[in-house]
Amino acid sequence: MDWQALTIRPLRVGEGIPFELLLLADPSRALIEAYLPNANLYLADWEEQIIGAYLLYPLDEQKAEIKNIAVAEAWQGKGLGQILLKHAEEVARANGFDTLLIGTANSSIGQLYLYQKLGFEMLEIRKGFFLEHYEEELWENGLRVRDMVVLGKGLARVTINGSADDTD
Ligand code: ACO
């Protein structure tokens, strides 16, 4: 798929939040509403439709987390998720963060594959996270959604000779 006409941009002032997209990644509207005010929401526009979104949430001066990433169902599996993840990395790096985190469920096999394919490594398992924070019983890929797997990626720039450059 040729994504040349895709635009990824921050939410505009006064623009509505595309909850239907964000709810694909996180079934709890209450949780989304709790992290939204402290996050930066980026939207992917394609032919005047919003077809993707991600939310970058600063954890401290060094670390930011992608709290939510979603592609509209009709557009999934065409490479947009990878484009959004790479965009999030660039935005986080440009804002001075040195580590980007992303969390997903034990049952999210495709997402665990995608994030590792893009260089994220498993850092931590938050046991029982989804049992504690979500009232309803969640299932995915035939598995009970229980634990959060936190993955992370270093954002140090790589110089022409391949060494990490953290001088800027
Ligand atoms: N199941 C199987 N494989 C998958 C899945 C999946 N759910 N998602 C991605 N992949 C694989 C693709 O097959 C592809 O593999 P390939 O490059 O070897 O062919 C690769 O990952 C990249 O796929 P993209 O086409 O770039 O991914 P897509 O545009 O579908 O976006 C996303 C991925 C964001 C996970 C999308 O499928 C989606 O919105 N899913 C529903 C919401 C969701 O689960 N969001 C993430 C929750 S975790 C969080 O928000 C922090």
Coordinates of C-alpha atoms and ligand atoms in Angstrom, one line a residue:
M1 CA 0.0 0.0 0.0
D2 CA 1.3 3.4 -0.9
W3 CA 0.9 5.7 2.1
Q4 CA 2.4 8.8 0.5
A5 CA -0.9 10.8 0.9
L6 CA -1.1 10.0 4.6
T7 CA -0.8 12.8 7.1
I8 CA -0.1 12.3 10.8
R9 CA -0.8 15.3 13.0
P10 CA -1.6 16.3 16.5
L11 CA -5.2 16.7 17.6
R12 CA -6.4 20.2 16.7
V13 CA -7.6 22.6 19.3
G14 CA -11.3 22.1 19.8
E15 CA -11.4 18.9 17.7
G16 CA -13.4 15.9 19.1
I17 CA -11.7 12.9 20.4
P18 CA -12.1 9.8 18.1
F19 CA -13.1 7.5 20.9
E20 CA -14.3 4.8 18.5
L21 CA -10.7 4.4 17.4
L22 CA -9.1 4.6 20.9
L23 CA -11.6 2.0 22.2
L24 CA -10.2 -0.5 19.7
A25 CA -7.0 -0.5 21.7
D26 CA -8.4 0.0 25.2
P27 CA -11.9 -1.1 26.0
S28 CA -12.2 1.2 29.0
R29 CA -13.4 4.7 28.2
A30 CA -12.9 5.6 31.8
L31 CA -9.2 4.7 31.6
I32 CA -8.8 6.5 28.3
E33 CA -10.4 9.6 29.7
A34 CA -8.0 9.4 32.7
Y35 CA -4.8 9.3 30.7
L36 CA -5.9 11.6 27.8
P37 CA -5.5 15.0 29.5
N38 CA -1.8 14.3 30.2
A39 CA -1.0 12.8 26.8
N40 CA -0.5 14.0 23.2
L41 CA -2.9 12.5 20.7
Y42 CA -1.7 12.1 17.1
L43 CA -4.2 11.3 14.3
A44 CA -3.6 9.7 10.9
D45 CA -5.7 11.4 8.1
W46 CA -6.4 9.6 4.8
E47 CA -8.7 11.2 2.3
E48 CA -10.4 13.3 5.0
Q49 CA -11.0 10.3 7.3
I50 CA -9.2 9.7 10.5
I51 CA -8.0 6.1 10.2
G52 CA -5.4 5.8 12.9
A53 CA -4.4 7.3 16.2
Y54 CA -1.8 7.0 18.9
L55 CA -1.3 8.6 22.2
L56 CA 2.1 9.6 23.6
Y57 CA 2.2 9.9 27.4
P58 CA 5.2 11.4 29.2
L59 CA 6.1 9.3 32.3
D60 CA 9.1 11.4 33.4
E61 CA 11.8 13.5 31.7
Q62 CA 13.4 10.4 30.1
K63 CA 10.5 8.1 29.4
A64 CA 7.4 8.3 27.3
E65 CA 4.8 5.6 26.8
I66 CA 2.5 4.9 23.8
K67 CA -0.7 4.4 25.9
N68 CA -2.9 3.7 23.0
I69 CA -2.4 2.9 19.3
A70 CA -5.2 2.0 16.9
V71 CA -5.9 1.6 13.2
A72 CA -9.5 1.5 11.9
E73 CA -10.5 -2.1 11.2
A74 CA -10.8 -1.7 7.4
W75 CA -7.2 -0.3 7.3
Q76 CA -5.5 -2.9 9.6
G77 CA -2.8 -5.2 8.2
K78 CA -1.6 -2.7 5.5
G79 CA 1.4 -1.3 7.3
L80 CA -0.1 1.7 9.0
G81 CA 0.5 0.4 12.5
Q82 CA 4.3 0.3 11.8
I83 CA 4.1 3.8 10.3
L84 CA 2.4 5.1 13.5
L85 CA 5.0 3.4 15.8
K86 CA 7.9 4.8 13.8
H87 CA 6.2 8.3 14.0
A88 CA 5.8 8.0 17.7
E89 CA 9.5 7.1 18.1
E90 CA 10.5 10.2 16.0
V91 CA 8.2 12.5 18.1
A92 CA 9.4 11.1 21.4
R93 CA 13.1 11.4 20.3
A94 CA 12.5 15.0 19.0
N95 CA 11.0 15.8 22.4
G96 CA 14.1 14.7 24.2
F97 CA 12.9 11.3 25.6
D98 CA 15.5 8.5 25.6
T99 CA 13.1 5.5 26.1
L100 CA 9.8 4.7 24.6
L101 CA 7.6 2.2 26.4
I102 CA 4.5 0.3 25.2
G103 CA 2.3 -2.1 27.1
T104 CA 0.1 -4.8 25.8
A105 CA -1.8 -7.9 27.1
N106 CA -0.4 -11.4 27.5
S107 CA -3.0 -12.4 24.9
S108 CA -2.2 -9.8 22.2
I109 CA 0.0 -12.1 20.1
G110 CA 0.0 -10.0 17.0
Q111 CA 0.8 -6.8 18.9
L112 CA 3.7 -8.6 20.8
Y113 CA 5.0 -9.7 17.4
L114 CA 4.7 -6.2 15.9
Y115 CA 6.4 -4.3 18.7
Q116 CA 9.3 -6.8 18.9
K117 CA 9.6 -6.6 15.1
L118 CA 10.1 -2.9 15.5
G119 CA 12.9 -3.3 18.1
F120 CA 10.9 -3.1 21.4
E121 CA 12.1 -5.6 24.0
M122 CA 10.2 -7.1 26.9
L123 CA 11.0 -5.4 30.2
E124 CA 8.4 -6.2 32.7
I125 CA 5.2 -8.2 33.4
R126 CA 2.5 -6.4 35.4
K127 CA 0.7 -9.5 36.8
G128 CA -3.0 -9.2 37.0
F129 CA -3.1 -5.7 35.5
F130 CA -6.2 -6.3 33.4
L131 CA -8.0 -8.2 36.2
E132 CA -7.5 -5.3 38.5
H133 CA -8.3 -2.4 36.2
Y134 CA -11.1 -3.8 34.0
E135 CA -14.5 -4.8 35.4
E136 CA -15.5 -7.1 32.6
E137 CA -13.9 -10.4 31.9
L138 CA -11.8 -10.0 28.7
W139 CA -10.7 -12.7 26.3
E140 CA -8.6 -12.5 23.2
N141 CA -7.1 -15.3 20.9
G142 CA -8.8 -17.8 23.2
L143 CA -6.8 -16.6 26.2
R144 CA -8.0 -14.7 29.3
V145 CA -6.6 -11.2 29.3
R146 CA -4.7 -11.0 32.6
D147 CA -1.2 -9.5 32.6
M148 CA 0.4 -6.5 30.9
V149 CA 3.6 -7.0 29.1
V150 CA 5.7 -3.8 29.1
L151 CA 8.1 -3.4 26.2
G152 CA 10.7 -0.7 25.7
K153 CA 13.0 0.7 23.1
G154 CA 16.0 3.0 23.5
L155 CA 15.9 6.1 21.4
A156 CA 19.6 7.1 21.3
R157 CA 20.6 8.4 17.9
V158 CA 22.9 6.3 15.8
T159 CA 25.8 8.1 14.1
I160 CA 27.2 7.3 10.7
N161 CA 29.8 4.9 12.2
G162 CA 27.1 3.1 14.1
S163 CA 27.8 4.1 17.6
A164 CA 25.2 5.6 19.9
D165 CA 25.3 9.3 20.0
D166 CA 23.7 11.0 23.0
T167 CA 25.6 14.3 22.8
D168 CA 22.5 16.3 21.8
Ligands
ACO1 N1 -2.7 -10.1 14.8 C1 -1.7 -10.7 14.0 N2 -0.7 -9.9 13.4 C2 -0.7 -8.6 13.6 C3 -1.7 -8.0 14.4 C4 -2.7 -8.8 15.0 N3 -3.6 -8.2 15.8 N4 -1.4 -6.7 14.4 C5 -0.3 -6.5 13.6 N5 0.1 -7.7 13.2 C6 1.3 -7.9 12.3 C7 0.9 -7.9 10.8 O1 0.6 -9.1 10.3 C8 2.2 -7.4 10.2 O2 3.1 -8.4 10.0 P1 4.1 -8.4 8.7 O3 4.8 -7.0 8.7 O4 5.1 -9.5 9.1 O5 3.3 -8.6 7.6 C9 2.8 -6.5 11.3 O6 2.2 -6.9 12.5 C10 2.5 -5.0 11.1 O7 1.2 -4.8 10.8 P2 0.6 -3.4 10.4 O8 -0.2 -3.6 9.1 O9 1.6 -2.3 10.4 O10 -0.3 -3.2 11.6 P3 -1.8 -2.5 11.7 O11 -1.8 -1.4 10.7 O12 -2.8 -3.5 11.6 O13 -1.7 -1.9 13.1 C11 -2.5 -2.4 15.3 C12 -1.5 -2.7 14.2 C13 -2.4 -0.9 15.7 C14 -2.3 -3.3 16.5 C15 -3.9 -2.6 14.7 O14 -4.0 -3.9 14.2 C16 -5.1 -2.3 15.6 O15 -5.5 -1.1 15.7 N6 -5.6 -3.3 16.4 C17 -6.7 -3.1 17.3 C18 -6.3 -2.2 18.5 C19 -5.0 -2.7 19.2 O16 -4.9 -3.9 19.5 N7 -4.1 -1.8 19.5 C20 -2.9 -2.0 20.3 C21 -3.2 -2.3 21.8 S1 -1.8 -2.0 22.8 C22 -1.7 -0.3 23.0 O17 -2.5 0.4 22.5 C23 -0.5 0.2 23.7

